Coordinates of C-alpha atoms in Angstrom, one line a residue:
Chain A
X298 CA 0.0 0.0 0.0
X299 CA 1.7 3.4 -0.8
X300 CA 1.6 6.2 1.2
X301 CA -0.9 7.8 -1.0
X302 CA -3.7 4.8 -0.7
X303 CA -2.6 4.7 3.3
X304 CA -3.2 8.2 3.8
X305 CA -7.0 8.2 1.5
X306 CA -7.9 5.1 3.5
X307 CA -7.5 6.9 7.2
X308 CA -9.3 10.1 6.2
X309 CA -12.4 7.7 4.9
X310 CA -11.9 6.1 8.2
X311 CA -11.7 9.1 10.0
X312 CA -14.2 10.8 8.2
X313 CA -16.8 7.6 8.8
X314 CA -16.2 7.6 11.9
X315 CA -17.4 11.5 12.4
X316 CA -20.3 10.4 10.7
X317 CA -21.3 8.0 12.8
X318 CA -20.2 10.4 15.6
X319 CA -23.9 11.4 16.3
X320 CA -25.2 8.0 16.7
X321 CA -23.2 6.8 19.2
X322 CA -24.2 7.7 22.4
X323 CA -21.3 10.1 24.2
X324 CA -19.9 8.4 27.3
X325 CA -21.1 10.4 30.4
X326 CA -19.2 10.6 33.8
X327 CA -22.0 10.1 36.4
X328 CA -20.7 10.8 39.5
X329 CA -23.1 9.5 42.6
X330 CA -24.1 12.4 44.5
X331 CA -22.6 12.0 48.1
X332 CA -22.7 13.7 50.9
X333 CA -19.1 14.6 50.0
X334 CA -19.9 16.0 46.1
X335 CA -23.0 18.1 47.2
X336 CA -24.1 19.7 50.6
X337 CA -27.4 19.9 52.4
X338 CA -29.9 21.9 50.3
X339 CA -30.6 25.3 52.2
X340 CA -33.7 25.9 50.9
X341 CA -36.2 23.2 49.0
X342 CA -38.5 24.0 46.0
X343 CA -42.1 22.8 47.6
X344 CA -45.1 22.7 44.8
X345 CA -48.4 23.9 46.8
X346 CA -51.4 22.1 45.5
X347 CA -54.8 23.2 45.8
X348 CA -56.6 22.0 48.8
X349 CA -59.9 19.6 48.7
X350 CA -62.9 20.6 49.4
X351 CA -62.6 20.1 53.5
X352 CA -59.0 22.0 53.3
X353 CA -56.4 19.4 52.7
X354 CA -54.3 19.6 50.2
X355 CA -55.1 17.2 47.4
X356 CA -52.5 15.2 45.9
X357 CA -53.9 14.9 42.5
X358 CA -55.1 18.7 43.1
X359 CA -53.5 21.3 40.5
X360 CA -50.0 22.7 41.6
X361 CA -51.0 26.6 42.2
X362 CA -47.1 27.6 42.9
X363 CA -43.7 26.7 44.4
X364 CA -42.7 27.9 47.2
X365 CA -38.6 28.3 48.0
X366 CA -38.9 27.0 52.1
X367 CA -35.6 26.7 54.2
X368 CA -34.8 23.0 53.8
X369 CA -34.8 23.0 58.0
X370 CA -38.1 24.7 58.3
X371 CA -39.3 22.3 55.9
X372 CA -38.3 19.2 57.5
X373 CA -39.5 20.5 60.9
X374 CA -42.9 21.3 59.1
X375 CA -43.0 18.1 57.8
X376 CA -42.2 15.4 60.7
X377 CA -45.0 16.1 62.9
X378 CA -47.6 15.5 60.5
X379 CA -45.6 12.5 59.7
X380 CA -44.9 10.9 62.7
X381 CA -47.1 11.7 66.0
X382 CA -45.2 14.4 67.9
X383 CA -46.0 12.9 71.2
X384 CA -43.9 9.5 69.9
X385 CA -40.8 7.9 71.8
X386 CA -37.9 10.6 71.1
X387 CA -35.6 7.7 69.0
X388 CA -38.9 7.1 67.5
X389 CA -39.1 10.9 66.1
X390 CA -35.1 11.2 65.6
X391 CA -35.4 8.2 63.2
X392 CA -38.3 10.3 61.8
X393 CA -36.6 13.2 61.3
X394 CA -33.5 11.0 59.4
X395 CA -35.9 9.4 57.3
X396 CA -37.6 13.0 56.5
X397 CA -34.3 14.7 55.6
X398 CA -33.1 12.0 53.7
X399 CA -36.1 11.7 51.7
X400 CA -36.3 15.0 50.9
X401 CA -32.6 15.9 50.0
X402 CA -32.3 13.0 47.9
X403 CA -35.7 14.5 46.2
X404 CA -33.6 18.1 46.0
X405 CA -31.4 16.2 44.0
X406 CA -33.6 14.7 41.8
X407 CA -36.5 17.5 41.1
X408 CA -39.4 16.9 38.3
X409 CA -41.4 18.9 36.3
X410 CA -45.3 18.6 36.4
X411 CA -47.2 21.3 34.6
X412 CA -44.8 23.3 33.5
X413 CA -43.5 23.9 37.5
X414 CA -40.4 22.4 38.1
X415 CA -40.2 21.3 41.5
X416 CA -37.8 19.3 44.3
X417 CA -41.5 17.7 46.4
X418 CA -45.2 19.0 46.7
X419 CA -46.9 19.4 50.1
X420 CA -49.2 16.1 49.8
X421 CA -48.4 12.8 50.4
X422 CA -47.2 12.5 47.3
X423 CA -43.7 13.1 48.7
X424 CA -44.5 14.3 52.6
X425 CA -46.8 16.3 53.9
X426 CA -46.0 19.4 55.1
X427 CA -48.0 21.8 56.1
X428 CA -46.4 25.3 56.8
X429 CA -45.5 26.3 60.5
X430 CA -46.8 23.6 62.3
X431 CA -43.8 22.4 63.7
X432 CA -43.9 21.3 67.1
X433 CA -41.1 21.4 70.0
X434 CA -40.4 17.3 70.5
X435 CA -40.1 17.0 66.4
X436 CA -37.5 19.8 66.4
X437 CA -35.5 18.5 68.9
X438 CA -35.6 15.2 67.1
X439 CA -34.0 17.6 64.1
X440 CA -31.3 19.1 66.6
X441 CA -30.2 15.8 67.6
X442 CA -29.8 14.5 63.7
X443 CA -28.9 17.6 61.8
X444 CA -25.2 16.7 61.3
X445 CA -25.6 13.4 60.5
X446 CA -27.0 11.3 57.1
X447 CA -27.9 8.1 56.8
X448 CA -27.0 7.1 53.6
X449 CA -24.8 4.2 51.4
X450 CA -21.8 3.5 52.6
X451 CA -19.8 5.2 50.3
X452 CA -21.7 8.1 51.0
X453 CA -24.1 8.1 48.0
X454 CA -27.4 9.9 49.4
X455 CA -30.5 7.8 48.4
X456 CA -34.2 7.7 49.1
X457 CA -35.0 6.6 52.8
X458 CA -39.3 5.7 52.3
X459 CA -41.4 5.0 54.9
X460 CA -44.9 4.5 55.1
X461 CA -47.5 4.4 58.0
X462 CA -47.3 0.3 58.8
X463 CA -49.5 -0.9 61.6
X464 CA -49.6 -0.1 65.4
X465 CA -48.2 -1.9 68.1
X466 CA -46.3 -4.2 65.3
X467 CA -42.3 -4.8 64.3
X468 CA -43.5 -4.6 60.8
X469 CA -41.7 -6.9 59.2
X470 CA -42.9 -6.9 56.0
X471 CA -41.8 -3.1 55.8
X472 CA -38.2 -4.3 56.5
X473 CA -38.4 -6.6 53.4
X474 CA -39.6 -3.4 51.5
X475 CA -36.9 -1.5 52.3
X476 CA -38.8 1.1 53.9
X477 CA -39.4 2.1 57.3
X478 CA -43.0 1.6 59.2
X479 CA -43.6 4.9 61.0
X480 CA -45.5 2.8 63.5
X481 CA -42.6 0.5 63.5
X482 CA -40.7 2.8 64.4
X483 CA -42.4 3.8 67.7
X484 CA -42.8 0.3 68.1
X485 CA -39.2 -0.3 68.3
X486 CA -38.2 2.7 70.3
X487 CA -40.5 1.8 72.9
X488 CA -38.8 -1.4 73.4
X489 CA -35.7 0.3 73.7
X490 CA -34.1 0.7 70.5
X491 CA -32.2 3.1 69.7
X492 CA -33.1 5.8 66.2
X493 CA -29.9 4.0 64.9
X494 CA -31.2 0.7 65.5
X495 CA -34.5 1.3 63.9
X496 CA -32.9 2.8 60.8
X497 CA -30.5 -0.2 60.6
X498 CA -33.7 -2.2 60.9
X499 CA -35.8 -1.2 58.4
X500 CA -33.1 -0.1 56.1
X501 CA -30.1 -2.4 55.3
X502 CA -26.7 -1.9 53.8
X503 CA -26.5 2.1 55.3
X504 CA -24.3 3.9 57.3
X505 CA -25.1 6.7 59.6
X506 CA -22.5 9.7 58.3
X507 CA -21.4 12.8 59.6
X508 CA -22.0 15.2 57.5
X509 CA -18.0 16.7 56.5
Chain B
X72 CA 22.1 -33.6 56.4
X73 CA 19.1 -32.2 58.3
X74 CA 16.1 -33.3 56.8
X75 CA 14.4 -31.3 59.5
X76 CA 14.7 -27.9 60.7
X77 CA 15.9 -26.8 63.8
X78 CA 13.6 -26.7 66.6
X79 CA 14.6 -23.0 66.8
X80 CA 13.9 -22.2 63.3
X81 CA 10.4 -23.8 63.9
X82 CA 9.3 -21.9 66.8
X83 CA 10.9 -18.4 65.2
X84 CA 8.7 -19.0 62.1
X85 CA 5.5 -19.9 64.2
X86 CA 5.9 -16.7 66.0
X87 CA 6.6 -14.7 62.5
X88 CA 3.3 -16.6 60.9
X89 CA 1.2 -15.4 64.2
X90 CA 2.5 -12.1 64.0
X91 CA 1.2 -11.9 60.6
X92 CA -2.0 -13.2 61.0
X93 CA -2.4 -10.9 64.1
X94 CA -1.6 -8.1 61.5
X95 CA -4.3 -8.8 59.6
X96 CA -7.3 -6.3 59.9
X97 CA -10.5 -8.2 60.9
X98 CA -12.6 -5.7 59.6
X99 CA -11.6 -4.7 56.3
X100 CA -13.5 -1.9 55.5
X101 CA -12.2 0.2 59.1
X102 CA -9.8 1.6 56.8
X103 CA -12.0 3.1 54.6
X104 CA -13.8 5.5 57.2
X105 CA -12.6 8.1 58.5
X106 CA -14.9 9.6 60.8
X107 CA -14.5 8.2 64.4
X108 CA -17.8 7.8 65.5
X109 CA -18.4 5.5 62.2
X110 CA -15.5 3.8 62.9
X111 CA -17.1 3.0 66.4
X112 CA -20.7 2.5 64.9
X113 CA -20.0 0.1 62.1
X114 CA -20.4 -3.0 62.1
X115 CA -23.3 -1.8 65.2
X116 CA -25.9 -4.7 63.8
X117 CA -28.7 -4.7 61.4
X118 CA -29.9 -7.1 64.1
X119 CA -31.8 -5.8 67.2
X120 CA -30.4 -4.5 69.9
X121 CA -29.9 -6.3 73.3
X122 CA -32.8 -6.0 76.0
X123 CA -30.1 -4.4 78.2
X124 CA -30.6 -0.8 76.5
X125 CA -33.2 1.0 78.5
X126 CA -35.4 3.0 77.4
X127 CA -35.5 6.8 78.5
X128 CA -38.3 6.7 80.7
X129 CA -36.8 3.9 82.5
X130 CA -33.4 5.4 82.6
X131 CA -35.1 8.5 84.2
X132 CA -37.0 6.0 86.7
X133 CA -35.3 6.9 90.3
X134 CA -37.7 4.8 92.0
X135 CA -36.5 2.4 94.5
X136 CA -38.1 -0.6 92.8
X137 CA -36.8 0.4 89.4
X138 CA -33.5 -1.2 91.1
X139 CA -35.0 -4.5 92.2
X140 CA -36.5 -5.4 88.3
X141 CA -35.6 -8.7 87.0
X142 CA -32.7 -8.9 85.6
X143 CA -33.0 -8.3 81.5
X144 CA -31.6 -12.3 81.5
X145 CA -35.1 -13.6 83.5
X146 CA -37.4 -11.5 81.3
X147 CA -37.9 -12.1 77.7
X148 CA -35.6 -10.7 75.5
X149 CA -37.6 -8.3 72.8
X150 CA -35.9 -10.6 70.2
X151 CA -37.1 -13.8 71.5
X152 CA -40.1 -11.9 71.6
X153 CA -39.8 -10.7 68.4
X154 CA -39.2 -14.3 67.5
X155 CA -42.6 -15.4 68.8
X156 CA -44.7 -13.2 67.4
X157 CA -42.8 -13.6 63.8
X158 CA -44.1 -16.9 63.6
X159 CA -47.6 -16.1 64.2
X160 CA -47.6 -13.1 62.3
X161 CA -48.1 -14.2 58.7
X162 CA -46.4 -12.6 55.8
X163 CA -49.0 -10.6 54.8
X164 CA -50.8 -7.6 57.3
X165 CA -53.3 -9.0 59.7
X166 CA -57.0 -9.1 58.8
X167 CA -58.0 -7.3 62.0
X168 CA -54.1 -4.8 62.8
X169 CA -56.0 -2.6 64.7
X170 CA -57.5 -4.6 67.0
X171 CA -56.3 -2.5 70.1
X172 CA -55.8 0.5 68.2
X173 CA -58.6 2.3 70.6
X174 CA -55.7 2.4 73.2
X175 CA -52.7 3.8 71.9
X176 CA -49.8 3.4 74.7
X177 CA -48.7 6.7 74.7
X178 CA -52.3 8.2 75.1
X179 CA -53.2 6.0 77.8
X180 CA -50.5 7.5 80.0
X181 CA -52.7 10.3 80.5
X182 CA -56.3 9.1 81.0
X183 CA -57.7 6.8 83.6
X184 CA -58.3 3.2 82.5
X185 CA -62.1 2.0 82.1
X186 CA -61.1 -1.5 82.4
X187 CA -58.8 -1.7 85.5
X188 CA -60.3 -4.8 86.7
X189 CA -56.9 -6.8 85.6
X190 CA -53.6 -7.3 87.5
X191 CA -51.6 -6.0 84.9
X192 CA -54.0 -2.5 85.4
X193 CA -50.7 -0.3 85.3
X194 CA -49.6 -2.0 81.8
X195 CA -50.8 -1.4 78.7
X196 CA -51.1 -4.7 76.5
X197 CA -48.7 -5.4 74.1
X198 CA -51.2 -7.2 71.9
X199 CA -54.7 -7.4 72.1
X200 CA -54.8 -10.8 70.5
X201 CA -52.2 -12.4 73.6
X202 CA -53.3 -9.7 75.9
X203 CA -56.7 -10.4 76.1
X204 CA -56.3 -14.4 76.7
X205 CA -56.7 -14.6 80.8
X206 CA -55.4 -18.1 80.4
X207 CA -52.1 -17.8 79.2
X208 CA -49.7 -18.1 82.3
X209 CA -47.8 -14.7 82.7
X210 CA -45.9 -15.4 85.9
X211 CA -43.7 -12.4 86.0
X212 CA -45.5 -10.0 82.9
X213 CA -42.4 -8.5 81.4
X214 CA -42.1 -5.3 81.5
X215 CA -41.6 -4.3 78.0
X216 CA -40.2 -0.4 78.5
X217 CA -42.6 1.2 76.2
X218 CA -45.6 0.8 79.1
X219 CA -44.7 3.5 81.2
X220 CA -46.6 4.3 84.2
X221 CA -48.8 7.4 84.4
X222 CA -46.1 10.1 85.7
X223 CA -43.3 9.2 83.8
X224 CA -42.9 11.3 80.6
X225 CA -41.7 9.6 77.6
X226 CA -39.0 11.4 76.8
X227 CA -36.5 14.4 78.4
X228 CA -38.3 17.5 79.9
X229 CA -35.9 19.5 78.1
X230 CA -37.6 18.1 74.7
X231 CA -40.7 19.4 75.5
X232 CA -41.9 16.4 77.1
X233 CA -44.2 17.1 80.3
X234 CA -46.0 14.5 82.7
X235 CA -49.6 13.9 82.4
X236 CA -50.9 16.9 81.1
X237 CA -50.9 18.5 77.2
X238 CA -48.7 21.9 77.8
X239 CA -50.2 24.4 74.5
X240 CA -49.3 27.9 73.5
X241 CA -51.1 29.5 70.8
X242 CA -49.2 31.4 68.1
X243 CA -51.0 34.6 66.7
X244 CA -49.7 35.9 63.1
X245 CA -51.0 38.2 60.4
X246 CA -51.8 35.8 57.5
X247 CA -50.4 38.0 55.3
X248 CA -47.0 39.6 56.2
X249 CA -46.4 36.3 58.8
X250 CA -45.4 38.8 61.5
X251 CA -46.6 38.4 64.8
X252 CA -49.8 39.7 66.4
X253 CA -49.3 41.2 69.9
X254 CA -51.4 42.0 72.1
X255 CA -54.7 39.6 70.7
X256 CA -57.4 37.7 72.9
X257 CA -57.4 34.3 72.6
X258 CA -59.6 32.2 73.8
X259 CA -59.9 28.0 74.3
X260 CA -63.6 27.5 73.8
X261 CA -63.7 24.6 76.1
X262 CA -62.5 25.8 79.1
X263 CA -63.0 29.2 78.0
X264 CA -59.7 30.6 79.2
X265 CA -58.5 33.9 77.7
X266 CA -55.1 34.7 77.2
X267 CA -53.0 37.8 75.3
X268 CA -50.2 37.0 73.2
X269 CA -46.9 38.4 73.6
X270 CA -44.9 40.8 71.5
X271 CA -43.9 37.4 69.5
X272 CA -47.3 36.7 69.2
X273 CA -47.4 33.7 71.7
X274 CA -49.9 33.5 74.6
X275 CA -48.6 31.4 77.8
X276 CA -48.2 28.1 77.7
X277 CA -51.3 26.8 79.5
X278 CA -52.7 23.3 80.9
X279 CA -54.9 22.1 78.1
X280 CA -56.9 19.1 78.1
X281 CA -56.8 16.6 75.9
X282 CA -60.6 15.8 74.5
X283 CA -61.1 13.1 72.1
X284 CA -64.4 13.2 70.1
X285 CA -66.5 10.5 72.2
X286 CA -68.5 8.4 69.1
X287 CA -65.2 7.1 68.0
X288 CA -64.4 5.9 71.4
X289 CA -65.8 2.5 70.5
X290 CA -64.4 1.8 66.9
X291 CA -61.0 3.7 66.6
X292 CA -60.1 5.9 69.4
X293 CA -58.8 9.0 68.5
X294 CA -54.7 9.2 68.3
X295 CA -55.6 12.8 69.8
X296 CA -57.7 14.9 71.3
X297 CA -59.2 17.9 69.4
X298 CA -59.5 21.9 70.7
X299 CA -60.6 24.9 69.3
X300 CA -59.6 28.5 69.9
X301 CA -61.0 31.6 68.6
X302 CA -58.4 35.1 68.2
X303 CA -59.8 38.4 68.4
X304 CA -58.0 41.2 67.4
X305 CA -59.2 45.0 66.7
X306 CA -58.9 45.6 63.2
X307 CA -58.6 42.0 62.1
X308 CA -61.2 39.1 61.4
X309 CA -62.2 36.9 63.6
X310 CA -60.4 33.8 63.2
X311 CA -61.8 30.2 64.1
X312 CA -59.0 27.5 64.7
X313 CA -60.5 24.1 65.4
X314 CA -59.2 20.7 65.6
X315 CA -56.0 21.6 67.5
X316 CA -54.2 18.2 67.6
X317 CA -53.6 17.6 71.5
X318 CA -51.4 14.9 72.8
X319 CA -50.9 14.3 76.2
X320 CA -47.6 14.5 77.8
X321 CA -45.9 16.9 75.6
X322 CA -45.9 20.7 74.8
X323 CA -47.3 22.0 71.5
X324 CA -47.7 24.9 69.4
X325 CA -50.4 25.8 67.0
X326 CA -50.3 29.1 64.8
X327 CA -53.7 31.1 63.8
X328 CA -53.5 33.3 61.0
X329 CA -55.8 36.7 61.0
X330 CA -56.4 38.4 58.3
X331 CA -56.6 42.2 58.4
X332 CA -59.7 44.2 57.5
X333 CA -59.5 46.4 54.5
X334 CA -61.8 49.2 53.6
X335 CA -62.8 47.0 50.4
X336 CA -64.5 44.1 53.3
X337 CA -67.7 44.9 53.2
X338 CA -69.3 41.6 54.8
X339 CA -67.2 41.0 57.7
X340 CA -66.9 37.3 58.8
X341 CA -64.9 35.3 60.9
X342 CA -62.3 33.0 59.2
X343 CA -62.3 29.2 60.1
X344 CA -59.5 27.1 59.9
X345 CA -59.8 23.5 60.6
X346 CA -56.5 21.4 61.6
X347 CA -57.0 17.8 59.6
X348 CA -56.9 14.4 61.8
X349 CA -53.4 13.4 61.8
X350 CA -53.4 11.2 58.6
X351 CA -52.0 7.9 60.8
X352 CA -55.2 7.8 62.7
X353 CA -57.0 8.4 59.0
X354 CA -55.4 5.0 57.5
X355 CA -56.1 2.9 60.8
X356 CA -59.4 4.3 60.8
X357 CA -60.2 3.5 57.2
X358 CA -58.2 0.0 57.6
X359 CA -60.8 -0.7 60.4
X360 CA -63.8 -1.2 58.2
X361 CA -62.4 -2.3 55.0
X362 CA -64.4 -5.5 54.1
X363 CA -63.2 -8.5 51.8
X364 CA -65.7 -8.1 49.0
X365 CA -64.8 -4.5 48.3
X366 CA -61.3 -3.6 49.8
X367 CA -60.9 -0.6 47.8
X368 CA -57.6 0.6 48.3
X369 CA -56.5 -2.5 50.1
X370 CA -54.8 -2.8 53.4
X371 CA -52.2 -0.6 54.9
X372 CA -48.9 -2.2 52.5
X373 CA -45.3 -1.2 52.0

């Protein structure tokens, strides 16, 4: 092959190549978003949806705005209509981890429903919150977890669910669900557990981090 | 020739091989964290805890007879318990979960027992379906830390956790700038006590009682009671607050918005806001009279 056919045969290559350039999907560096990559969110982006008739919010109810809330504020507006306020305190500090979690992972990962782009709505949906109604126990449950995460191992901040589960029960079948009984939780604490405990129960394979 | 080696040669490479496999890091991933109290938490058990941890309330229990409990290796431990009950419970959510869900431990703290016929009148039951069977031999009832006797709180003072009664103070704000009210009446309509908020718009806390809406009382007992207050401010609306959610045993806040009156207000009413039922009480209550042939929604699930 002379020079000549060598050098028409890598352009054509080259040139092919570009071509197909478009088609192949371009490699993309996804980091996982740790508690070492991003910080807490200060402030959350909360969609308000319009309430039922009797005054509740409505979770399929149309989004009438977003409201920027203090991602604290939130939380502590969120975990006593979540969990009872008058629970065991591990019960509410394993509350408040699950609440914070759930909602910075959600700050992470924010949707767009109606043309509002959003990081969770005030409805169960996500968690209901329900503006300055915070109460004293739930916001020292916050105090006692606000530098620390629960998250994987290597840090990578995920989804911590929970749902309401049944009284006076360990709940198993939430464990296998990966998600954390709220009455399990009070369940648990009243029999001594400790909040770290009853996230390790409900949730496996996380550590408990302090946040750098 | 040796064919051997030398006694001394044996024992020095014995000691080197232990010294190696004494070097050798049982926990593997200790390395990788840096933080000290993870490095002292990992490893802490996805299993349950040992009955030796007490509870707060029972850590706070100065009693004499606190000290002369069983010791946690005669009482059941809440894993063998645990054990027990995980192999009656089946797989998927009882027909009947709320079965004792008309008396929620932590309520019953506060209110006198109907039914104190029983020995075990000071505990609450664990389960209605084990508690209610007379017949099964409980020669020393455990005493599982959650059922705490009437005048211990459930959790540090400090927290906002009081004894017995439901400590409230009542937060008055303009509904439209959020800035506090000073200096408004407020009143609790069922004791009809009056009270003036502060310059941050707070009245006293105050001893409120903890009323739970009777005609429930039978099915599903109410997770808390219910109180109303009315604000009066000149140059504001009346504003109606009802269904302030009341536990007992620990303090609370509630916030009623007014609403200023504009020259444009030409029918002048008071504003009601009613607080929802906490939406806990809402599924057990809805889970209570769920039939087979129309299950709707279907049972509280993960």
């Amino acid at each position: 092959m002379t020079r000549l056919q060598r050098t028409v045969s890598i352009v054509c290559a080259s040139s092919a190549l570009a071509a197909l350039a478009p088609l192949i999907p371009a490699p993309q560096v996804k980091a996982a978003q740790t508690i070492y990559n991003t910080s807490m969110p200060a402030v959350i982006r909360v969609a308000i949806r319009e309430n039922n008739p009797s005054g509740e919010p409505d979770p399929r109810g149309r989004i009438m705005y977003v409201e920027a809330v203090p991602f604290t504020t939130y939380c502590e507006d969120v975990l006593p209509n979540e969990w009872f306020p008058s629970w065991h305190p591990e019960a509410l500090k394993a509350g408040a981890m699950a609440v914070k979690m759930f909602a910075w992972y959600h700050h992470l990962h924010p949707v767009t429903i109606d043309g509002f782009t959003f990081d969770v709505d005030n409805t169960t949906n996500f968690q209901h919150f329900q503006e300055m109604s915070s109460q004293p126990t739930t916001n020292a449950a916050f105090q006692a977890i606000q530098k620390l995460a629960y998250t994987k191992p290597n840090g990578e901040i995920v989804e911590l669910n929970y749902s309401a589960g049944y009284e006076n029960d360990p709940n198993w079948q939430y464990r296998n669900a990966q998600k954390m009984a709220q009455w399990g939780s009070e369940y648990w604490a009243r029999r001594g557990q400790t909040y770290l405990q009853i996230l390790q129960f409900y949730y496996q394979n996380r550590a408990l981090m302090r946040l750098p | 020739m040796k064919r051997y080696p030398s006694k001394r040669s044996v024992i020095v490479a014995s000691l080197v091989a232990s010294a190696v496999a004494m070097a050798i890091p049982t926990q593997p991933q200790m390395g990788a964290f840096h933080h000290v109290h993870v490095h002292a938490l990992h490893g802490a058990v996805a299993a349950m805890a040992p009955a030796a941890i007490e509870p707060v309330e029972q850590r706070a229990d100065t009693r004499p007879d606190a000290a002369q409990q069983p010791n946690p290796a005669s009482k059941p431990t809440p894993r063998a318990r645990d054990a027990g009950r995980q192999k009656l419970a089946p797989a998927k959510p009882p027909a009947r979960p709320n079965k004792d869900a008309g008396k929620p431990k932590a309520k019953d703290a506060g209110k006198p027992k109907a039914s104190s016929g029983s020995a075990n009148a000071g505990q609450t039951k664990p389960n209605a379906a084990s508690g209610t069977a007379p017949t099964t031999p409980k020669p020393s009832p455990p005493t599982v830390p959650g059922e705490q006797s009437n005048d211990q709180p459930a959790g540090p003072e400090s927290w906002g956790y009081t004894r017995k009664t439901a400590k409230l103070r009542i937060r008055v704000i303009d509904g439209r700038t959020k800035e506090p009210i000073q200096g408004a009446e407020v009143v609790l309509i069922e004791t009809e006590q009056r009270f003036k908020t502060d310059a941050q718009g707070y009245t006293p806390w105050f001893d409120a009682p903890v009323i739970r809406n009777p005609k429930y009382r039978p099915m599903v007992a109410e997770l808390h009671g219910q109180l109303g207050a009315i604000a009066y401010k000149d140059g504001y609306r009346d504003s109606i607050h009802l269904g302030i959610r009341v536990h007992e045993g620990i303090r609370q806040q509630t916030t009623i918005w007014m609403y200023k009156l504009g020259p444009a207000d030409r029918r002048i009413e008071p504003v009601l806001y009613q607080e929802p039922y906490h939406h806990l009480w809402l599924i057990q209550l809805a889970d209570k009279f769920r039939s087979h042939s129309q299950p709707g929604e279907g049972p509280e699930r993960p």
